[in-house]
Amino acid sequence: MSASSVRLTVNGAPSPLAEVPHDERLLDSLRWRLGLKGTKEGCRTGNCGACTVLVDGASTLSCLTLTHEVEGAAVTTVEGVADDPVGARVRAAFADAGALQCGYCTPGFLVALTGLLREEGRAAPVEELLEELASNLCRCTGYSAIARAVKDARERLP
Amino acid sequence: MSAFELIVPATAEEAVAALRAAAGDGVAALAGGTDLLLDLEDGRVTARRVVSLRRLPWRTLDWNGPTLTIGSTLPLRRLELDPEVRAGFPGLYDAVRAVGGPALRHRATVGGNLGRSAPASDLVPVLLTLDAEVELIGAHGSRGVALDRFLVGSRRTTLAAGELIRAVRLPERRPSAYLWQRVRPSNDISQIAVATAYSPTRRTWHVAIGGVAPRPVLVPEAAGALGGGRPTDDAVRRAREAVRRHAPVTADKRGSEEYRRHLAGVLLDRAVATTLARFA
């Protein structure tokens, strides 16, 4: 009782999960069932953005999402984000700008920015993208390089 | 072992029946879950059964002339990215943008925000100034309730056991604005917030204040001081005094009462100016 299977597609691969407790978070399913440790647990309260993944293309806090609630969805984690042309540009921009210090927040930033750029394209001004990324926290406070990478990633869009 | 059993009904009737069947031993309705899951984890809400609304066809946005009906499970991000919503209800756009970040707003819903009735809700003040009506559905059919009467207090509404929020209806487009002040802008709740809106058909101003206990409220004294149409500088000054005097402000860890009253006046000034700049 209160555990059942869930069908997900994760980073393009069908990933059926068995006996998932109803209260299990997507974050835990990805990390502990599928071994995708790129998705980080920061605060587990929706404040830090480290656990951001894409669910059917929409950036989502995986710590505040029940696995069962995304039944049938296509999930993209940081491990799969560069398979997408926008994600590949975002990753290259972060690497070129050296936009990381300890790196813990980086997967969340890469996924969140990829989601935003896929949703809004070049229509979003850099200032708006930065405001939207204010919900991703970098505890090293390495924001200058991150801001440069965001600007650069937007300019690299096809 | 799961802390709760998740039930995923396919129709509103099934959802209402599931809520009623479990009413005795703790049940909660789950929309986006961004607030409820935290309360379940921390034990502020106890539920052995959780009824998911994800299969209900309520992620809708319907215009009927000037009236906008927002389905209760529509993610906030969809409201935010809709150009017609932004143009018709700019204050609502401001308020939606104040709720977390995009990753939260892809799941958080309007119905969830109202049903959870948080004192610092960013949506409630604006929706009060827009004369929002909440459409409820239960075992005996639907009923509409003015938002001001739907909200009782912190985490308390007039929602009956077995009832669900089906939609929120806004009667007309209004120039409007929503401004807030926080200790930390990106991940804290508002210390104080002010919403203003102007009804072009009724020629009335509407002023509401959030971040106050036990729930956001309209401040009719301030709205009255603004009169009908473009207010004079003197009218704005009187409205500022009214909001400072009448807002049910209290002190807590996020600010003293005196500071909050001061902020309420400052934000009112700016919200009126922003609303005026949005007149057609």
XYZ file of N, CA and C in Angstrom, chain A residues 28-106:
237
model
N 14.739 12.632 -4.915
C 15.258 11.380 -4.351
C 15.192 10.242 -5.366
N 14.138 10.212 -6.187
C 14.051 9.164 -7.208
C 15.214 9.285 -8.186
N 15.520 10.517 -8.587
C 16.598 10.718 -9.556
C 17.948 10.341 -8.963
N 18.187 10.778 -7.739
C 19.506 10.545 -7.131
C 19.698 9.095 -6.692
N 18.682 8.540 -6.022
C 18.909 7.258 -5.352
C 18.396 6.050 -6.133
N 17.409 6.236 -6.994
C 16.956 5.107 -7.811
C 17.708 5.062 -9.134
N 17.942 6.242 -9.720
C 18.554 6.289 -11.047
C 20.033 6.672 -10.987
N 20.514 7.014 -9.809
C 21.948 7.313 -9.657
C 22.377 8.599 -10.338
N 21.425 9.480 -10.618
C 21.770 10.748 -11.279
C 22.082 11.779 -10.207
N 23.339 11.768 -9.752
C 23.726 12.583 -8.596
C 24.044 14.028 -8.971
N 23.907 14.354 -10.259
C 24.139 15.746 -10.663
C 23.119 16.684 -10.049
N 21.888 16.219 -9.898
C 20.845 17.027 -9.279
C 21.128 17.096 -7.784
N 21.298 18.309 -7.268
C 21.755 18.470 -5.883
C 20.611 18.769 -4.924
N 20.763 18.268 -3.709
C 19.865 18.669 -2.639
C 20.547 19.797 -1.869
N 19.922 20.982 -1.898
C 20.475 22.106 -1.143
C 19.665 22.288 0.120
N 18.515 22.944 -0.028
C 17.721 23.293 1.159
C 16.573 22.331 1.399
N 16.095 21.681 0.338
C 14.925 20.815 0.389
C 13.646 21.565 0.787
N 13.666 22.896 0.665
C 12.466 23.668 0.982
C 12.080 24.608 -0.165
N 12.689 24.431 -1.317
C 12.311 25.276 -2.453
C 12.937 26.648 -2.452
N 13.940 26.866 -1.622
C 14.552 28.193 -1.557
C 15.796 28.368 -2.421
N 16.513 27.266 -2.740
C 17.864 27.459 -3.283
C 18.023 27.124 -4.760
N 17.136 26.325 -5.334
C 17.202 26.036 -6.768
C 18.222 24.985 -7.180
N 18.974 24.417 -6.236
C 20.025 23.445 -6.600
C 19.443 22.171 -7.212
N 18.192 21.868 -6.912
C 17.577 20.615 -7.363
C 16.770 20.781 -8.641
N 16.946 21.918 -9.336
C 16.116 22.200 -10.514
C 16.336 21.175 -11.632
N 15.241 20.644 -12.159
C 15.269 19.775 -13.343
C 14.201 20.286 -14.311
N 14.222 19.789 -15.537
C 13.147 20.136 -16.480
C 12.128 19.011 -16.492
N 10.860 19.354 -16.372
C 9.769 18.385 -16.498
C 8.952 18.812 -17.719
N 8.987 18.005 -18.765
C 8.385 18.391 -20.054
C 8.843 19.799 -20.447
N 10.107 20.073 -20.233
C 10.701 21.340 -20.660
C 10.592 22.475 -19.663
N 9.779 22.306 -18.626
C 9.560 23.394 -17.667
C 10.447 23.206 -16.443
N 11.217 24.243 -16.087
C 12.072 24.121 -14.910
C 11.203 23.863 -13.678
N 11.668 22.963 -12.823
C 10.851 22.462 -11.721
C 11.757 22.168 -10.534
N 11.288 22.514 -9.335
C 12.046 22.194 -8.124
C 11.758 20.736 -7.767
N 12.751 19.862 -7.968
C 12.475 18.431 -7.790
C 12.313 18.066 -6.322
N 12.737 18.962 -5.394
C 12.560 18.675 -3.965
C 11.122 18.899 -3.528
N 10.363 19.697 -4.308
C 8.975 19.985 -3.938
C 8.000 19.336 -4.914
N 8.455 18.260 -5.563
C 7.626 17.589 -6.549
C 7.569 16.104 -6.215
N 6.357 15.580 -6.064
C 6.219 14.144 -5.845
C 6.491 13.423 -7.161
N 7.257 12.332 -7.096
C 7.556 11.557 -8.300
C 6.272 11.120 -8.995
N 5.298 10.691 -8.190
C 4.034 10.237 -8.784
C 3.310 11.347 -9.538
N 3.535 12.590 -9.133
C 2.829 13.692 -9.781
C 3.338 13.988 -11.183
N 4.518 13.449 -11.551
C 5.029 13.688 -12.904
C 5.006 12.399 -13.729
N 4.140 11.481 -13.330
C 3.924 10.243 -14.080
C 3.811 10.527 -15.586
N 4.595 9.788 -16.372
C 4.502 9.916 -17.826
C 5.314 11.063 -18.420
N 5.956 11.876 -17.572
C 6.642 13.072 -18.070
C 8.043 12.753 -18.587
N 8.577 13.678 -19.383
C 9.975 13.629 -19.808
C 10.767 14.537 -18.885
N 11.708 13.941 -18.152
C 12.515 14.696 -17.192
C 13.923 14.858 -17.752
N 14.454 16.069 -17.655
C 15.839 16.314 -18.058
C 16.617 16.798 -16.845
N 17.714 16.120 -16.549
C 18.581 16.544 -15.449
C 19.841 17.167 -16.046
N 20.723 17.634 -15.187
C 21.948 18.263 -15.695
C 22.757 17.280 -16.554
N 22.618 15.975 -16.267
C 23.372 14.993 -17.058
C 22.920 14.985 -18.513
N 21.657 15.381 -18.755
C 21.143 15.330 -20.124
C 20.950 16.694 -20.751
N 21.264 17.725 -19.995
C 20.881 19.061 -20.452
C 21.637 19.484 -21.706
N 22.870 19.002 -21.869
C 23.668 19.436 -23.016
C 23.327 18.643 -24.283
N 22.390 17.676 -24.179
C 21.919 16.995 -25.393
C 21.058 17.930 -26.233
N 20.609 19.001 -25.589
C 19.764 19.978 -26.254
C 20.666 21.116 -26.743
N 20.424 21.661 -27.946
C 21.319 22.702 -28.461
C 21.403 23.926 -27.544
N 20.295 24.297 -26.920
C 20.324 25.442 -26.005
C 21.140 25.085 -24.768
N 20.888 23.887 -24.223
C 21.621 23.447 -23.040
C 23.119 23.363 -23.300
N 23.478 22.930 -24.498
C 24.904 22.818 -24.841
C 25.556 24.200 -24.824
N 24.827 25.192 -25.324
C 25.366 26.565 -25.328
C 25.485 27.108 -23.906
N 24.499 26.792 -23.082
C 24.536 27.254 -21.693
C 25.749 26.654 -20.984
N 25.955 25.364 -21.177
C 27.091 24.708 -20.514
C 28.416 25.300 -20.982
N 28.539 25.522 -22.295
C 29.786 26.093 -22.830
C 30.011 27.494 -22.274
N 28.935 28.277 -22.163
C 29.079 29.643 -21.653
C 29.547 29.638 -20.199
N 29.006 28.716 -19.386
C 29.437 28.619 -17.981
C 30.893 28.184 -17.891
N 31.282 27.232 -18.741
C 32.666 26.755 -18.712
C 33.625 27.884 -19.119
N 33.269 28.588 -20.191
C 34.156 29.645 -20.695
C 34.288 30.802 -19.714
N 33.195 31.092 -18.984
C 33.236 32.203 -18.029
C 33.840 31.764 -16.695
N 34.106 30.473 -16.531
C 34.562 29.973 -15.229
C 33.518 30.281 -14.165
N 32.235 30.057 -14.534
C 31.136 30.519 -13.681
C 30.816 29.521 -12.572
N 31.838 29.043 -11.887
C 31.582 28.196 -10.733
C 32.747 28.287 -9.760
N 32.410 28.106 -8.489
C 33.467 28.035 -7.481
C 33.430 26.634 -6.881
N 32.582 26.392 -5.883
C 32.525 25.013 -5.363
C 31.733 24.106 -6.295
N 30.840 24.679 -7.107
C 30.131 23.898 -8.120
C 28.811 23.301 -7.685
N 28.469 23.454 -6.406
C 27.259 22.774 -5.921
C 25.990 23.342 -6.552
N 25.977 24.654 -6.789
C 24.771 25.282 -7.350
C 24.722 25.167 -8.859
N 25.862 24.770 -9.483
C 25.990 24.845 -10.940
C 24.941 24.023 -11.703
